[in-house]
Short mmCIF file of C-alpha atoms and ligand atoms in Angstrom, two decimals:
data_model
loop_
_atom_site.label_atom_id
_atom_site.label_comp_id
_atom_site.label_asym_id
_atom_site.label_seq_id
_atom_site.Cartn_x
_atom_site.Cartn_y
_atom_site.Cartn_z
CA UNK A 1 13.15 7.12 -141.74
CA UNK A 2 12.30 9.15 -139.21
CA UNK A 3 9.84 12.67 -140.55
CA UNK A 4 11.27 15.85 -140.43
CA UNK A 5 14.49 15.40 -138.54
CA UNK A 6 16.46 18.12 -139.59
CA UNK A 7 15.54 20.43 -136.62
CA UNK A 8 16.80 17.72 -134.32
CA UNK A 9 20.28 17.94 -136.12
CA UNK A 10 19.78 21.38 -136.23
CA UNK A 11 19.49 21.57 -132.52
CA UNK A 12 21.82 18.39 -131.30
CA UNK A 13 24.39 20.04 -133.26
CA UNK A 14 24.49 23.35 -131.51
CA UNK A 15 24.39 21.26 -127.68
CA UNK A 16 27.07 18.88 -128.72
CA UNK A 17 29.31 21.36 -130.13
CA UNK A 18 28.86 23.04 -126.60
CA UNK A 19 29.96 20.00 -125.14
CA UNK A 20 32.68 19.43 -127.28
CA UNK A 21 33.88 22.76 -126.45
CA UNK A 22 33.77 21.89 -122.57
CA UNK A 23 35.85 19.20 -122.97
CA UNK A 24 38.26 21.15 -125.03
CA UNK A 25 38.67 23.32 -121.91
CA UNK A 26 38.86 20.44 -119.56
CA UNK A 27 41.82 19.25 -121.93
CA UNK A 28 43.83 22.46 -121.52
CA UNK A 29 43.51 22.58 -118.06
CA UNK A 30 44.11 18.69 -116.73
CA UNK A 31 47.18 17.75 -115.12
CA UNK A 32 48.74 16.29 -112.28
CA UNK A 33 47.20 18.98 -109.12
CA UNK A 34 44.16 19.51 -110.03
CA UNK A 35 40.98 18.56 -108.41
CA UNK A 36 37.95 17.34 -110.05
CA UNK A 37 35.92 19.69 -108.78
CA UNK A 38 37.77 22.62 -110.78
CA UNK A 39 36.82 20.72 -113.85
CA UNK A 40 33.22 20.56 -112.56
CA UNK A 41 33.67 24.26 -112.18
CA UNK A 42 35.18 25.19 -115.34
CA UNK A 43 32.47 22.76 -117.02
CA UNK A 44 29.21 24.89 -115.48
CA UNK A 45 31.16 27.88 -116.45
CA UNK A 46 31.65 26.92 -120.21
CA UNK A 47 28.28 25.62 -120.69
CA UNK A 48 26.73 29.33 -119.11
CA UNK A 49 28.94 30.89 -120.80
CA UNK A 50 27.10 29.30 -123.91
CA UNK A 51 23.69 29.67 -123.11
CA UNK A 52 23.40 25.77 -122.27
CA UNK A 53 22.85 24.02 -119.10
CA UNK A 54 24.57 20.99 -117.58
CA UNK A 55 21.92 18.09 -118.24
CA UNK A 56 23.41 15.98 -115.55
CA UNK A 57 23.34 18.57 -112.61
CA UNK A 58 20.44 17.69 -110.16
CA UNK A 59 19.20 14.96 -112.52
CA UNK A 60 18.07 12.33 -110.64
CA UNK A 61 19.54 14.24 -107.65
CA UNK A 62 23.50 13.94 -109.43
CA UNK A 63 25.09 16.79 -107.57
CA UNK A 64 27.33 17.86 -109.92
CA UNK A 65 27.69 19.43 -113.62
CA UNK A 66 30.07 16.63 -114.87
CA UNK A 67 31.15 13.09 -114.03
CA UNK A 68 35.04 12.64 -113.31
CA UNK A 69 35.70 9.03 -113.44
CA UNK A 70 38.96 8.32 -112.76
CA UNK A 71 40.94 4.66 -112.75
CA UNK A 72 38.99 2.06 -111.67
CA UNK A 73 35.75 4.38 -111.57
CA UNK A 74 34.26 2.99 -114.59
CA UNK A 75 31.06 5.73 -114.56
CA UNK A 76 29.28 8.29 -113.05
CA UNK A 77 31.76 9.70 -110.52
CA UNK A 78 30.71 12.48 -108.51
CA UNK A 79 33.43 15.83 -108.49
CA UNK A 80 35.09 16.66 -105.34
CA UNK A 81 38.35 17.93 -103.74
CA UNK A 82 40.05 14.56 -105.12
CA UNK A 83 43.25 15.60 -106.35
CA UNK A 84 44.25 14.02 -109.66
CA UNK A 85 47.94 12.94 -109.92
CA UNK A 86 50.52 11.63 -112.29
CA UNK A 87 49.13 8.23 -114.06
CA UNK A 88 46.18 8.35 -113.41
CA UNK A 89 43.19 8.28 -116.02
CA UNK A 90 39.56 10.25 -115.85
CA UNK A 91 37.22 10.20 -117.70
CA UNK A 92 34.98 13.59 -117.82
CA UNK A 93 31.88 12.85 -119.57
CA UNK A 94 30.05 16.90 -120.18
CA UNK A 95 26.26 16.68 -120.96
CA UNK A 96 25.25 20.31 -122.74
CA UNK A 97 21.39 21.25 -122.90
CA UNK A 98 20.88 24.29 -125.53
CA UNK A 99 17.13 25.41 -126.02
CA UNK A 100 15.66 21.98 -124.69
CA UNK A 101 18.31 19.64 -126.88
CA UNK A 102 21.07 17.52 -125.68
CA UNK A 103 24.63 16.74 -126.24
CA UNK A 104 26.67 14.54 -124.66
CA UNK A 105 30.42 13.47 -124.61
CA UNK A 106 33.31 12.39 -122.48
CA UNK A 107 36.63 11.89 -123.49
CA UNK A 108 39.51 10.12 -120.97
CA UNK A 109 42.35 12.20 -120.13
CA UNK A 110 45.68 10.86 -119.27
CA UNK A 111 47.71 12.91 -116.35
CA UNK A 112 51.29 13.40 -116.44
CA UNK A 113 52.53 9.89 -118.00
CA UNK A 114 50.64 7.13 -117.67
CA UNK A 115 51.81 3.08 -117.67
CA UNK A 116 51.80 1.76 -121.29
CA UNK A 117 48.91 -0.36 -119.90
CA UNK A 118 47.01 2.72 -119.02
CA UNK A 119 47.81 4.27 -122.49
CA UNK A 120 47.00 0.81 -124.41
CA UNK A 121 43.23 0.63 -122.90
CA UNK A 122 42.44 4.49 -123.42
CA UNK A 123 43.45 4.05 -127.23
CA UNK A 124 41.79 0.76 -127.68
CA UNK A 125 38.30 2.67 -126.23
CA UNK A 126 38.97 5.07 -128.29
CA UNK A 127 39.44 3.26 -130.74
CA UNK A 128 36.27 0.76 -130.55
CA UNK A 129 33.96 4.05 -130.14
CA UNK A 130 34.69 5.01 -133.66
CA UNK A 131 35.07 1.77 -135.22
CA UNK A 132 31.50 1.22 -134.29
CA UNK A 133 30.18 4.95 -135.33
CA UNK A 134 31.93 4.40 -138.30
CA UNK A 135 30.08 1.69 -139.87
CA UNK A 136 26.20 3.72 -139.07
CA UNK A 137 23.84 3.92 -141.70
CA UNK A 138 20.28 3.10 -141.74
CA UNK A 139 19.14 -0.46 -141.53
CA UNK A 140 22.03 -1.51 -139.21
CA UNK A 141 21.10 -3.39 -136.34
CA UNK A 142 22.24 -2.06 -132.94
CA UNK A 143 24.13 -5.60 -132.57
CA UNK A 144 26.43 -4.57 -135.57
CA UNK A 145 27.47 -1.73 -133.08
CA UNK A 146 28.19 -3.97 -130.28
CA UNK A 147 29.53 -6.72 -131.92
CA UNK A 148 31.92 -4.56 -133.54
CA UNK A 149 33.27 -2.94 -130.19
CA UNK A 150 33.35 -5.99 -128.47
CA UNK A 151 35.65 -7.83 -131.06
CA UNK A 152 37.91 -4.82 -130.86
CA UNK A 153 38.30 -4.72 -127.33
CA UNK A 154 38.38 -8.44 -126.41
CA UNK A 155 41.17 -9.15 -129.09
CA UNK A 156 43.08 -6.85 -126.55
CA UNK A 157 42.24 -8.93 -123.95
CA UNK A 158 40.29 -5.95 -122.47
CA UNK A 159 36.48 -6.08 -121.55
CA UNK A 160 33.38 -4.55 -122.27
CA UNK A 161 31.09 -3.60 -119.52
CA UNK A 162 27.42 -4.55 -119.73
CA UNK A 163 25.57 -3.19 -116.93
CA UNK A 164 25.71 0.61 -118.59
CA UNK A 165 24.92 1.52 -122.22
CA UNK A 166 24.53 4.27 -124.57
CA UNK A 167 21.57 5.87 -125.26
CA UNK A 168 19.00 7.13 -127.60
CA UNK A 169 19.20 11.08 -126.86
CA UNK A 170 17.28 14.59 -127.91
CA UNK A 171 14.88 16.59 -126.17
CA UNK A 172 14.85 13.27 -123.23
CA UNK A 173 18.64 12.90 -121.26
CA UNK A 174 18.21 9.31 -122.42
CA UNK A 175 15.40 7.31 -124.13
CA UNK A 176 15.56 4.62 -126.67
CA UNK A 177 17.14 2.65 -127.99
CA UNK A 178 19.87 1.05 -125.31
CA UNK A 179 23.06 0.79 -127.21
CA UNK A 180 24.66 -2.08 -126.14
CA UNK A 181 28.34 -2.18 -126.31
CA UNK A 182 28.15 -5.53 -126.54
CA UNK A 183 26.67 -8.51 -128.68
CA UNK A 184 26.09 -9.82 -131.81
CA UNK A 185 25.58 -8.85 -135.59
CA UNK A 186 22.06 -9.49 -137.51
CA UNK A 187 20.99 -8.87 -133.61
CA UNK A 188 18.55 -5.70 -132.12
CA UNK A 189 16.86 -3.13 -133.10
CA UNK A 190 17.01 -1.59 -136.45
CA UNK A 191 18.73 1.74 -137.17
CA UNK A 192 16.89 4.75 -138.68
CA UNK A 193 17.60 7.79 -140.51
CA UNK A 194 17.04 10.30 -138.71
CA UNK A 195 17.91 8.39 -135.07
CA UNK A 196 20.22 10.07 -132.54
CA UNK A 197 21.70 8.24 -129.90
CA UNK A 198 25.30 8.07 -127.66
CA UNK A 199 28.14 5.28 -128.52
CA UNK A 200 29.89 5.47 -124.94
CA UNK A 201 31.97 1.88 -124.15
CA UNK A 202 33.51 1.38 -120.85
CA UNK A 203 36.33 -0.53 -121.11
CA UNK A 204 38.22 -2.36 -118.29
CA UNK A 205 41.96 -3.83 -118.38
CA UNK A 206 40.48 -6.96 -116.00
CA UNK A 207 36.65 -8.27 -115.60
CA UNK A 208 33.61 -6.49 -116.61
CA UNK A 209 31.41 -6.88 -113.44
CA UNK A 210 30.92 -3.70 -111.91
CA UNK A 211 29.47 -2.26 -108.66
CA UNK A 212 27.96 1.36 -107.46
CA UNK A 213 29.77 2.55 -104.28
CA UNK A 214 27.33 3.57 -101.61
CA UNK A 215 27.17 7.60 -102.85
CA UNK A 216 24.12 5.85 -105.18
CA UNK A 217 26.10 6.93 -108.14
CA UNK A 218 29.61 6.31 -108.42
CA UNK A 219 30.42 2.65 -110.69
CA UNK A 220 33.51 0.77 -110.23
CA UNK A 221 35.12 -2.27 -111.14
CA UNK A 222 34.64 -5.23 -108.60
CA UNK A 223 38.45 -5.81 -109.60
CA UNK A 224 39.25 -2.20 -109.01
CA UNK A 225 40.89 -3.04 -112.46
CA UNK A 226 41.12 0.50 -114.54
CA UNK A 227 38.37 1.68 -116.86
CA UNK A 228 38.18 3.90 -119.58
CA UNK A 229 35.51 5.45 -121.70
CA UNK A 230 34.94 7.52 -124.30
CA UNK A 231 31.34 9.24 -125.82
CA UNK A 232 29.83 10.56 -129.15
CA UNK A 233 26.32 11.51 -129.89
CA UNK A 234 25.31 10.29 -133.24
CA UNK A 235 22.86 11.22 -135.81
CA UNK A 236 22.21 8.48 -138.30
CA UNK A 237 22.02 9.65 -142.13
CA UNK A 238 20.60 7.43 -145.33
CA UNK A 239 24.46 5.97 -145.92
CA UNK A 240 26.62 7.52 -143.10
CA UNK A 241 26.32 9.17 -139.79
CA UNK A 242 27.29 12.88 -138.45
CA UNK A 243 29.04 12.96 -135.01
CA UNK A 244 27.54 16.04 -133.18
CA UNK A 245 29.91 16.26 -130.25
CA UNK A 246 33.70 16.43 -132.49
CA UNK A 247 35.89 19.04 -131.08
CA UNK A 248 36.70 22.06 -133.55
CA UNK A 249 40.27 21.80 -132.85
N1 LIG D 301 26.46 11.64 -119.29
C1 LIG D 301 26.10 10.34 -118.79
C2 LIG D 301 25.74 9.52 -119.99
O1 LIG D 301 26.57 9.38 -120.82
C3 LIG D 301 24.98 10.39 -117.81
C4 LIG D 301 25.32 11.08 -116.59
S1 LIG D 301 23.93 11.15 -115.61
C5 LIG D 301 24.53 11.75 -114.16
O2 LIG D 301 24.66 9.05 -120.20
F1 LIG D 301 23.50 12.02 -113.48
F2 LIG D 301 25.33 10.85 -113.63
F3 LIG D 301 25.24 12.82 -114.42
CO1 LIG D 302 25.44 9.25 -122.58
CO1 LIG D 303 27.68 11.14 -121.12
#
């Protein structure tokens, strides 16, 4: 167990709520139109409206308050004047930092209608994200998390990307441990009480290889197959877990 973690609840809680609330926003305001830079907009303007910051703006040099990562963009897109249209999926993935904690969560938004494909591989991310949150306690290994989205998302026929992960998380952006999204059970590191970290799977309806396009930050499929992906932070209890970043609607 990890000592005296309750102020690190205390404090993820408050970011990830913040978070949560971003996306909300994004949710009420995403359709066919819009640009992704008016969600980037509306997400600075939530979070200091809230007394957070956006984690990911100037981090590492990221440009941006948000990531929009939309059809084959698999991570880490970069908002601009790209207009979003009718079938098309994007992920916004909203990093809140509240008096030095973090929260961070994306959800994937479908515009207008979508193909049935589309809609099958956004629920079936959804779906392996909380499969795997749902079975955290302490003294899982972080295999038992990967193993169980994999086998969810492979009996599909979808795949899991490997070359991004989730992430241990609290006063640090991201620290240990790498959550794999991927593997097997009895494998990795062993979960603690008291442990926060992100579950965020990519997805993709063809191969898992991936590439960064030559802004330095933007991931794709090599297929330019779509991708979908959808993030909790996590704090692990004695015989459950408490999601941080769950919307109040
Ligand atoms: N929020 C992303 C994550 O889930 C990280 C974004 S870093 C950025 O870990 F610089 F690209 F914004
Ligand atoms: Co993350
Ligand atoms: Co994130």
């Amino acid at each position: 167990m990890i000592k005296n973690y309750k102020e690190a609840f205390e404090k993820t809680r408050s970011a990830g709520l913040i978070a949560a609330g971003a996306l909300d926003e994004v949710a009420k305001i995403v359709r066919p139109g819009i640009s992704t830079e008016e969600i980037d907009r509306l997400c600075y303007e939530y979070l200091n409206d809230h007394g957070a910051y956006s984690a990911p703006l100037f981090y590492r040099g990221f440009p941006k308050s948000c990531c929009t990562s939309a059809n084959h963009v698999v991570c880490h897109g970069i908002p601009s004047n790209k207009i979003l249209k009718g079938g098309d999926i994007v992920n916004v993935d909203v990093t809140a930092l509240k008096e030095g904690w973090h929260g961070d969560t994306s959800r994937t938004f479908e515009i207008g209608e979508v193909s049935i494909k589309a809609k099958k591989l956004v629920q079936t991310t959804y779906e392996a994200m909380m499969k795997a949150i749902k079975i955290i306690k302490e003294d899982i290994r972080i295999g038992d998390i990967g193993e169980t989205i994999q086998t969810h998302v492979e009996a599909q026929g979808f795949s899991v990307v490997q070359d991004f992960c989730g992430h241990g998380i609290g006063q640090q952006f991201h620290k240990d441990p790498n959550v794999l999204h991927y593997g097997k059970k009895g494998t990795g590191e062993i979960i603690k009480e008291g442990m926060i970290f992100t579950i965020e799977p990519m997805i993709n309806l063809g191969k898992f290889e991936t590439k960064i396009l030559n802004d330095g930050w933007t991931a794709v499929t090599k297929d330019k197959s779509l991708s979908a992906q959808f993030e909790h932070t996590i704090g692990v209890t004695k015989d459950s877990y408490e999601i941080f970043t769950l919307s109040k609607n």
